[in-house]
Amino acid sequence: MNDDFKILLEFFDGDVQEVAGRSAATIPIDLRERIAKFASGKCTEEERVEMKRLLQEQPQLIPALVTETKALRQPAE
């Protein structure tokens, strides 16, 4: 398994409400869009490296990544 996503996978194993409760600050729309792009796998290698660095420096953003990733896994209604 790729160690880059170890923390994210640990969040997937936890409770969604607990993860959502950790996100206290509002994330700017442009940053949320970058997180969504990363979650969907549509980043360039440079963007991916930058996002990994950002997530390591600001782990409070990880719940937003979890939310975006889970939204992609939900069936369309």
mmCIF file of N, CA, C and O in Angstrom:
data_model
loop_
_atom_site.group_PDB
_atom_site.id
_atom_site.type_symbol
_atom_site.label_atom_id
_atom_site.label_comp_id
_atom_site.label_asym_id
_atom_site.label_seq_id
_atom_site.Cartn_x
_atom_site.Cartn_y
_atom_site.Cartn_z
ATOM 1 N N MET A 1 0.844 -1.181 0.000
ATOM 2 C CA MET A 1 0.000 0.000 0.000
ATOM 3 C C MET A 1 0.887 1.241 0.000
ATOM 4 O O MET A 1 1.927 1.286 0.620
ATOM 5 N N ASN A 2 0.429 2.260 -0.688
ATOM 6 C CA ASN A 2 1.153 3.508 -0.780
ATOM 7 C C ASN A 2 1.023 4.271 0.536
ATOM 8 O O ASN A 2 -0.086 4.554 0.993
ATOM 9 N N ASP A 3 2.145 4.600 1.149
ATOM 10 C CA ASP A 3 2.134 5.308 2.436
ATOM 11 C C ASP A 3 1.543 6.707 2.338
ATOM 12 O O ASP A 3 1.121 7.273 3.343
ATOM 13 N N ASP A 4 1.490 7.267 1.103
ATOM 14 C CA ASP A 4 0.942 8.613 0.928
ATOM 15 C C ASP A 4 -0.498 8.709 1.398
ATOM 16 O O ASP A 4 -0.962 9.757 1.810
ATOM 17 N N PHE A 5 -1.229 7.609 1.349
ATOM 18 C CA PHE A 5 -2.647 7.643 1.662
ATOM 19 C C PHE A 5 -2.992 6.908 2.944
ATOM 20 O O PHE A 5 -4.155 6.690 3.247
ATOM 21 N N LYS A 6 -1.985 6.546 3.734
ATOM 22 C CA LYS A 6 -2.215 5.799 4.968
ATOM 23 C C LYS A 6 -3.159 6.543 5.917
ATOM 24 O O LYS A 6 -4.110 5.960 6.443
ATOM 25 N N ILE A 7 -2.932 7.831 6.131
ATOM 26 C CA ILE A 7 -3.772 8.613 7.041
ATOM 27 C C ILE A 7 -5.197 8.671 6.513
ATOM 28 O O ILE A 7 -6.157 8.498 7.265
ATOM 29 N N LEU A 8 -5.342 8.893 5.214
ATOM 30 C CA LEU A 8 -6.673 8.959 4.628
ATOM 31 C C LEU A 8 -7.416 7.643 4.818
ATOM 32 O O LEU A 8 -8.593 7.631 5.193
ATOM 33 N N LEU A 9 -6.753 6.537 4.587
ATOM 34 C CA LEU A 9 -7.399 5.237 4.746
ATOM 35 C C LEU A 9 -7.783 4.978 6.195
ATOM 36 O O LEU A 9 -8.811 4.348 6.469
ATOM 37 N N GLU A 10 -6.992 5.472 7.136
ATOM 38 C CA GLU A 10 -7.351 5.338 8.543
ATOM 39 C C GLU A 10 -8.639 6.100 8.845
ATOM 40 O O GLU A 10 -9.465 5.654 9.631
ATOM 41 N N PHE A 11 -8.834 7.259 8.195
ATOM 42 C CA PHE A 11 -10.076 8.002 8.379
ATOM 43 C C PHE A 11 -11.262 7.243 7.805
ATOM 44 O O PHE A 11 -12.348 7.256 8.361
ATOM 45 N N PHE A 12 -11.059 6.563 6.677
ATOM 46 C CA PHE A 12 -12.146 5.791 6.076
ATOM 47 C C PHE A 12 -12.603 4.677 7.001
ATOM 48 O O PHE A 12 -13.760 4.286 6.987
ATOM 49 N N ASP A 13 -11.696 4.157 7.800
ATOM 50 C CA ASP A 13 -12.045 3.092 8.730
ATOM 51 C C ASP A 13 -12.824 3.620 9.933
ATOM 52 O O ASP A 13 -13.470 2.854 10.636
ATOM 53 N N GLY A 14 -12.782 4.932 10.155
ATOM 54 C CA GLY A 14 -13.455 5.522 11.317
ATOM 55 C C GLY A 14 -14.869 5.946 11.006
ATOM 56 O O GLY A 14 -15.407 5.716 9.926
ATOM 57 N N ASP A 15 -15.486 6.588 11.967
ATOM 58 C CA ASP A 15 -16.857 7.072 11.859
ATOM 59 C C ASP A 15 -16.886 8.411 11.140
ATOM 60 O O ASP A 15 -16.115 9.315 11.443
ATOM 61 N N VAL A 16 -17.794 8.560 10.200
ATOM 62 C CA VAL A 16 -17.906 9.793 9.407
ATOM 63 C C VAL A 16 -18.202 10.994 10.297
ATOM 64 O O VAL A 16 -17.643 12.060 10.104
ATOM 65 N N GLN A 17 -19.088 10.843 11.283
ATOM 66 C CA GLN A 17 -19.437 11.958 12.149
ATOM 67 C C GLN A 17 -18.222 12.447 12.926
ATOM 68 O O GLN A 17 -18.041 13.632 13.108
ATOM 69 N N GLU A 18 -17.389 11.527 13.381
ATOM 70 C CA GLU A 18 -16.187 11.926 14.109
ATOM 71 C C GLU A 18 -15.272 12.731 13.213
ATOM 72 O O GLU A 18 -14.731 13.749 13.607
ATOM 73 N N VAL A 19 -15.094 12.296 11.980
ATOM 74 C CA VAL A 19 -14.233 13.001 11.034
ATOM 75 C C VAL A 19 -14.814 14.379 10.745
ATOM 76 O O VAL A 19 -14.118 15.370 10.775
ATOM 77 N N ALA A 20 -16.102 14.451 10.490
ATOM 78 C CA ALA A 20 -16.727 15.726 10.170
ATOM 79 C C ALA A 20 -16.628 16.697 11.347
ATOM 80 O O ALA A 20 -16.474 17.888 11.151
ATOM 81 N N GLY A 21 -16.685 16.203 12.561
ATOM 82 C CA GLY A 21 -16.624 17.050 13.733
ATOM 83 C C GLY A 21 -15.277 17.702 13.952
ATOM 84 O O GLY A 21 -15.171 18.686 14.652
ATOM 85 N N ARG A 22 -14.262 17.192 13.319
ATOM 86 C CA ARG A 22 -12.923 17.754 13.496
ATOM 87 C C ARG A 22 -12.679 18.971 12.626
ATOM 88 O O ARG A 22 -11.704 19.670 12.802
ATOM 89 N N SER A 23 -13.525 19.198 11.670
ATOM 90 C CA SER A 23 -13.334 20.304 10.748
ATOM 91 C C SER A 23 -14.046 21.541 11.271
ATOM 92 O O SER A 23 -15.242 21.704 11.083
ATOM 93 N N ALA A 24 -13.305 22.399 11.940
ATOM 94 C CA ALA A 24 -13.920 23.569 12.557
ATOM 95 C C ALA A 24 -13.821 24.799 11.659
ATOM 96 O O ALA A 24 -14.713 25.626 11.642
ATOM 97 N N ALA A 25 -12.741 24.918 10.917
ATOM 98 C CA ALA A 25 -12.514 26.106 10.104
ATOM 99 C C ALA A 25 -13.172 25.963 8.736
ATOM 100 O O ALA A 25 -13.318 24.875 8.211
ATOM 101 N N THR A 26 -13.581 27.103 8.187
ATOM 102 C CA THR A 26 -14.137 27.127 6.843
ATOM 103 C C THR A 26 -12.990 27.082 5.841
ATOM 104 O O THR A 26 -12.017 27.820 5.975
ATOM 105 N N ILE A 27 -13.142 26.225 4.861
ATOM 106 C CA ILE A 27 -12.104 26.074 3.832
ATOM 107 C C ILE A 27 -12.497 26.939 2.646
ATOM 108 O O ILE A 27 -13.634 26.838 2.157
ATOM 109 N N PRO A 28 -11.584 27.780 2.167
ATOM 110 C CA PRO A 28 -11.889 28.615 0.999
ATOM 111 C C PRO A 28 -12.322 27.750 -0.197
ATOM 112 O O PRO A 28 -11.849 26.624 -0.364
ATOM 113 N N ILE A 29 -13.213 28.294 -1.012
ATOM 114 C CA ILE A 29 -13.764 27.542 -2.139
ATOM 115 C C ILE A 29 -12.676 27.061 -3.087
ATOM 116 O O ILE A 29 -12.730 25.914 -3.547
ATOM 117 N N ASP A 30 -11.690 27.897 -3.379
ATOM 118 C CA ASP A 30 -10.638 27.468 -4.312
ATOM 119 C C ASP A 30 -9.846 26.287 -3.756
ATOM 120 O O ASP A 30 -9.498 25.366 -4.498
ATOM 121 N N LEU A 31 -9.610 26.278 -2.454
ATOM 122 C CA LEU A 31 -8.896 25.158 -1.840
ATOM 123 C C LEU A 31 -9.776 23.913 -1.828
ATOM 124 O O LEU A 31 -9.313 22.808 -2.105
ATOM 125 N N ARG A 32 -11.064 24.078 -1.549
ATOM 126 C CA ARG A 32 -11.990 22.936 -1.573
ATOM 127 C C ARG A 32 -12.038 22.329 -2.975
ATOM 128 O O ARG A 32 -12.092 21.120 -3.136
ATOM 129 N N GLU A 33 -11.999 23.173 -4.007
ATOM 130 C CA GLU A 33 -11.991 22.674 -5.387
ATOM 131 C C GLU A 33 -10.711 21.899 -5.682
ATOM 132 O O GLU A 33 -10.751 20.876 -6.372
ATOM 133 N N ARG A 34 -9.592 22.367 -5.167
ATOM 134 C CA ARG A 34 -8.323 21.645 -5.354
ATOM 135 C C ARG A 34 -8.366 20.292 -4.639
ATOM 136 O O ARG A 34 -7.862 19.297 -5.151
ATOM 137 N N ILE A 35 -8.963 20.274 -3.449
ATOM 138 C CA ILE A 35 -9.097 19.023 -2.704
ATOM 139 C C ILE A 35 -9.994 18.052 -3.474
ATOM 140 O O ILE A 35 -9.691 16.862 -3.577
ATOM 141 N N ALA A 36 -11.095 18.559 -4.031
ATOM 142 C CA ALA A 36 -12.009 17.717 -4.812
ATOM 143 C C ALA A 36 -11.304 17.157 -6.047
ATOM 144 O O ALA A 36 -11.487 15.986 -6.400
ATOM 145 N N LYS A 37 -10.501 17.971 -6.685
ATOM 146 C CA LYS A 37 -9.753 17.518 -7.859
ATOM 147 C C LYS A 37 -8.762 16.426 -7.464
ATOM 148 O O LYS A 37 -8.619 15.418 -8.152
ATOM 149 N N PHE A 38 -8.104 16.605 -6.342
ATOM 150 C CA PHE A 38 -7.162 15.602 -5.825
ATOM 151 C C PHE A 38 -7.910 14.303 -5.513
ATOM 152 O O PHE A 38 -7.468 13.222 -5.879
ATOM 153 N N ALA A 39 -9.069 14.428 -4.865
ATOM 154 C CA ALA A 39 -9.855 13.246 -4.499
ATOM 155 C C ALA A 39 -10.299 12.465 -5.727
ATOM 156 O O ALA A 39 -10.366 11.235 -5.699
ATOM 157 N N SER A 40 -10.589 13.167 -6.807
ATOM 158 C CA SER A 40 -11.071 12.516 -8.018
ATOM 159 C C SER A 40 -9.938 11.933 -8.863
ATOM 160 O O SER A 40 -10.191 11.249 -9.850
ATOM 161 N N GLY A 41 -8.698 12.221 -8.478
ATOM 162 C CA GLY A 41 -7.550 11.684 -9.217
ATOM 163 C C GLY A 41 -7.247 12.428 -10.498
ATOM 164 O O GLY A 41 -6.576 11.905 -11.384
ATOM 165 N N LYS A 42 -7.707 13.664 -10.604
ATOM 166 C CA LYS A 42 -7.524 14.436 -11.835
ATOM 167 C C LYS A 42 -6.389 15.454 -11.759
ATOM 168 O O LYS A 42 -6.266 16.306 -12.623
ATOM 169 N N CYS A 43 -5.556 15.361 -10.739
ATOM 170 C CA CYS A 43 -4.431 16.283 -10.575
ATOM 171 C C CYS A 43 -3.250 15.869 -11.452
ATOM 172 O O CYS A 43 -3.053 14.691 -11.733
ATOM 173 N N THR A 44 -2.466 16.876 -11.805
ATOM 174 C CA THR A 44 -1.186 16.582 -12.426
ATOM 175 C C THR A 44 -0.257 16.071 -11.327
ATOM 176 O O THR A 44 -0.561 16.200 -10.134
ATOM 177 N N GLU A 45 0.863 15.535 -11.702
ATOM 178 C CA GLU A 45 1.820 15.056 -10.703
ATOM 179 C C GLU A 45 2.262 16.201 -9.802
ATOM 180 O O GLU A 45 2.370 16.042 -8.585
ATOM 181 N N GLU A 46 2.478 17.375 -10.378
ATOM 182 C CA GLU A 46 2.890 18.544 -9.588
ATOM 183 C C GLU A 46 1.804 18.943 -8.586
ATOM 184 O O GLU A 46 2.090 19.238 -7.430
ATOM 185 N N GLU A 47 0.554 18.951 -9.028
ATOM 186 C CA GLU A 47 -0.556 19.288 -8.134
ATOM 187 C C GLU A 47 -0.698 18.247 -7.027
ATOM 188 O O GLU A 47 -0.982 18.582 -5.884
ATOM 189 N N ARG A 48 -0.487 16.981 -7.380
ATOM 190 C CA ARG A 48 -0.590 15.909 -6.402
ATOM 191 C C ARG A 48 0.477 16.056 -5.322
ATOM 192 O O ARG A 48 0.194 15.945 -4.125
ATOM 193 N N VAL A 49 1.695 16.355 -5.721
ATOM 194 C CA VAL A 49 2.784 16.551 -4.765
ATOM 195 C C VAL A 49 2.479 17.743 -3.858
ATOM 196 O O VAL A 49 2.664 17.676 -2.639
ATOM 197 N N GLU A 50 1.984 18.818 -4.442
ATOM 198 C CA GLU A 50 1.647 20.009 -3.657
ATOM 199 C C GLU A 50 0.526 19.713 -2.659
ATOM 200 O O GLU A 50 0.581 20.136 -1.501
ATOM 201 N N MET A 51 -0.490 18.972 -3.098
ATOM 202 C CA MET A 51 -1.605 18.661 -2.203
ATOM 203 C C MET A 51 -1.148 17.754 -1.071
ATOM 204 O O MET A 51 -1.551 17.940 0.083
ATOM 205 N N LYS A 52 -0.312 16.781 -1.348
ATOM 206 C CA LYS A 52 0.212 15.915 -0.281
ATOM 207 C C LYS A 52 0.990 16.735 0.739
ATOM 208 O O LYS A 52 0.835 16.542 1.946
ATOM 209 N N ARG A 53 1.787 17.677 0.256
ATOM 210 C CA ARG A 53 2.549 18.547 1.159
ATOM 211 C C ARG A 53 1.602 19.381 2.010
ATOM 212 O O ARG A 53 1.744 19.488 3.226
ATOM 213 N N LEU A 54 0.580 19.939 1.372
ATOM 214 C CA LEU A 54 -0.392 20.769 2.075
ATOM 215 C C LEU A 54 -1.136 19.965 3.143
ATOM 216 O O LEU A 54 -1.339 20.441 4.263
ATOM 217 N N LEU A 55 -1.518 18.734 2.820
ATOM 218 C CA LEU A 55 -2.218 17.889 3.789
ATOM 219 C C LEU A 55 -1.323 17.502 4.965
ATOM 220 O O LEU A 55 -1.789 17.366 6.092
ATOM 221 N N GLN A 56 -0.042 17.339 4.701
ATOM 222 C CA GLN A 56 0.890 17.038 5.790
ATOM 223 C C GLN A 56 1.077 18.252 6.693
ATOM 224 O O GLN A 56 1.158 18.122 7.912
ATOM 225 N N GLU A 57 1.126 19.440 6.091
ATOM 226 C CA GLU A 57 1.311 20.668 6.865
ATOM 227 C C GLU A 57 0.030 21.111 7.573
ATOM 228 O O GLU A 57 0.100 21.763 8.614
ATOM 229 N N GLN A 58 -1.120 20.781 6.986
ATOM 230 C CA GLN A 58 -2.408 21.210 7.538
ATOM 231 C C GLN A 58 -3.347 19.999 7.635
ATOM 232 O O GLN A 58 -4.297 19.877 6.865
ATOM 233 N N PRO A 59 -3.091 19.116 8.576
ATOM 234 C CA PRO A 59 -3.912 17.905 8.671
ATOM 235 C C PRO A 59 -5.385 18.179 8.940
ATOM 236 O O PRO A 59 -6.227 17.304 8.733
ATOM 237 N N GLN A 60 -5.732 19.384 9.353
ATOM 238 C CA GLN A 60 -7.141 19.724 9.552
ATOM 239 C C GLN A 60 -7.910 19.713 8.226
ATOM 240 O O GLN A 60 -9.146 19.727 8.225
ATOM 241 N N LEU A 61 -7.200 19.657 7.089
ATOM 242 C CA LEU A 61 -7.852 19.585 5.776
ATOM 243 C C LEU A 61 -8.241 18.155 5.410
ATOM 244 O O LEU A 61 -9.035 17.950 4.489
ATOM 245 N N ILE A 62 -7.722 17.182 6.106
ATOM 246 C CA ILE A 62 -7.980 15.777 5.768
ATOM 247 C C ILE A 62 -9.465 15.436 5.833
ATOM 248 O O ILE A 62 -9.967 14.736 4.945
ATOM 249 N N PRO A 63 -10.227 15.921 6.817
ATOM 250 C CA PRO A 63 -11.664 15.611 6.793
ATOM 251 C C PRO A 63 -12.362 16.080 5.514
ATOM 252 O O PRO A 63 -13.275 15.415 5.027
ATOM 253 N N ALA A 64 -11.932 17.203 4.957
ATOM 254 C CA ALA A 64 -12.520 17.681 3.698
ATOM 255 C C ALA A 64 -12.180 16.713 2.566
ATOM 256 O O ALA A 64 -13.024 16.428 1.707
ATOM 257 N N LEU A 65 -10.969 16.183 2.569
ATOM 258 C CA LEU A 65 -10.578 15.199 1.567
ATOM 259 C C LEU A 65 -11.404 13.926 1.713
ATOM 260 O O LEU A 65 -11.861 13.354 0.723
ATOM 261 N N VAL A 66 -11.618 13.508 2.938
ATOM 262 C CA VAL A 66 -12.438 12.316 3.185
ATOM 263 C C VAL A 66 -13.856 12.555 2.669
ATOM 264 O O VAL A 66 -14.429 11.699 1.985
ATOM 265 N N THR A 67 -14.417 13.705 2.965
ATOM 266 C CA THR A 67 -15.772 14.029 2.512
ATOM 267 C C THR A 67 -15.865 14.011 0.994
ATOM 268 O O THR A 67 -16.800 13.435 0.421
ATOM 269 N N GLU A 68 -14.904 14.637 0.340
ATOM 270 C CA GLU A 68 -14.903 14.676 -1.127
ATOM 271 C C GLU A 68 -14.757 13.276 -1.717
ATOM 272 O O GLU A 68 -15.425 12.919 -2.681
ATOM 273 N N THR A 69 -13.890 12.477 -1.136
ATOM 274 C CA THR A 69 -13.659 11.126 -1.638
ATOM 275 C C THR A 69 -14.893 10.258 -1.448
ATOM 276 O O THR A 69 -15.303 9.524 -2.342
ATOM 277 N N LYS A 70 -15.519 10.370 -0.294
ATOM 278 C CA LYS A 70 -16.740 9.590 -0.040
ATOM 279 C C LYS A 70 -17.863 10.037 -0.957
ATOM 280 O O LYS A 70 -18.662 9.219 -1.409
ATOM 281 N N ALA A 71 -17.952 11.316 -1.260
ATOM 282 C CA ALA A 71 -18.983 11.808 -2.168
ATOM 283 C C ALA A 71 -18.823 11.199 -3.563
ATOM 284 O O ALA A 71 -19.810 10.896 -4.232
ATOM 285 N N LEU A 72 -17.594 10.985 -3.967
ATOM 286 C CA LEU A 72 -17.334 10.373 -5.265
ATOM 287 C C LEU A 72 -17.748 8.907 -5.284
ATOM 288 O O LEU A 72 -18.065 8.360 -6.341
ATOM 289 N N ARG A 73 -17.752 8.277 -4.140
ATOM 290 C CA ARG A 73 -18.093 6.860 -4.043
ATOM 291 C C ARG A 73 -19.592 6.639 -3.914
ATOM 292 O O ARG A 73 -20.062 5.520 -4.042
ATOM 293 N N GLN A 74 -20.363 7.684 -3.635
ATOM 294 C CA GLN A 74 -21.811 7.574 -3.471
ATOM 295 C C GLN A 74 -22.472 7.417 -4.848
ATOM 296 O O GLN A 74 -22.104 8.110 -5.796
ATOM 297 N N PRO A 75 -23.465 6.543 -4.957
ATOM 298 C CA PRO A 75 -24.185 6.428 -6.232
ATOM 299 C C PRO A 75 -24.973 7.697 -6.514
ATOM 300 O O PRO A 75 -25.489 8.330 -5.582
ATOM 301 N N ALA A 76 -25.049 8.076 -7.772
ATOM 302 C CA ALA A 76 -25.809 9.278 -8.155
ATOM 303 C C ALA A 76 -27.287 9.027 -7.921
ATOM 304 O O ALA A 76 -27.817 7.968 -8.204
ATOM 305 N N GLU A 77 -27.966 10.043 -7.388
ATOM 306 C CA GLU A 77 -29.409 9.895 -7.101
ATOM 307 C C GLU A 77 -30.224 10.581 -8.146
ATOM 308 O O GLU A 77 -29.917 11.513 -8.721
#
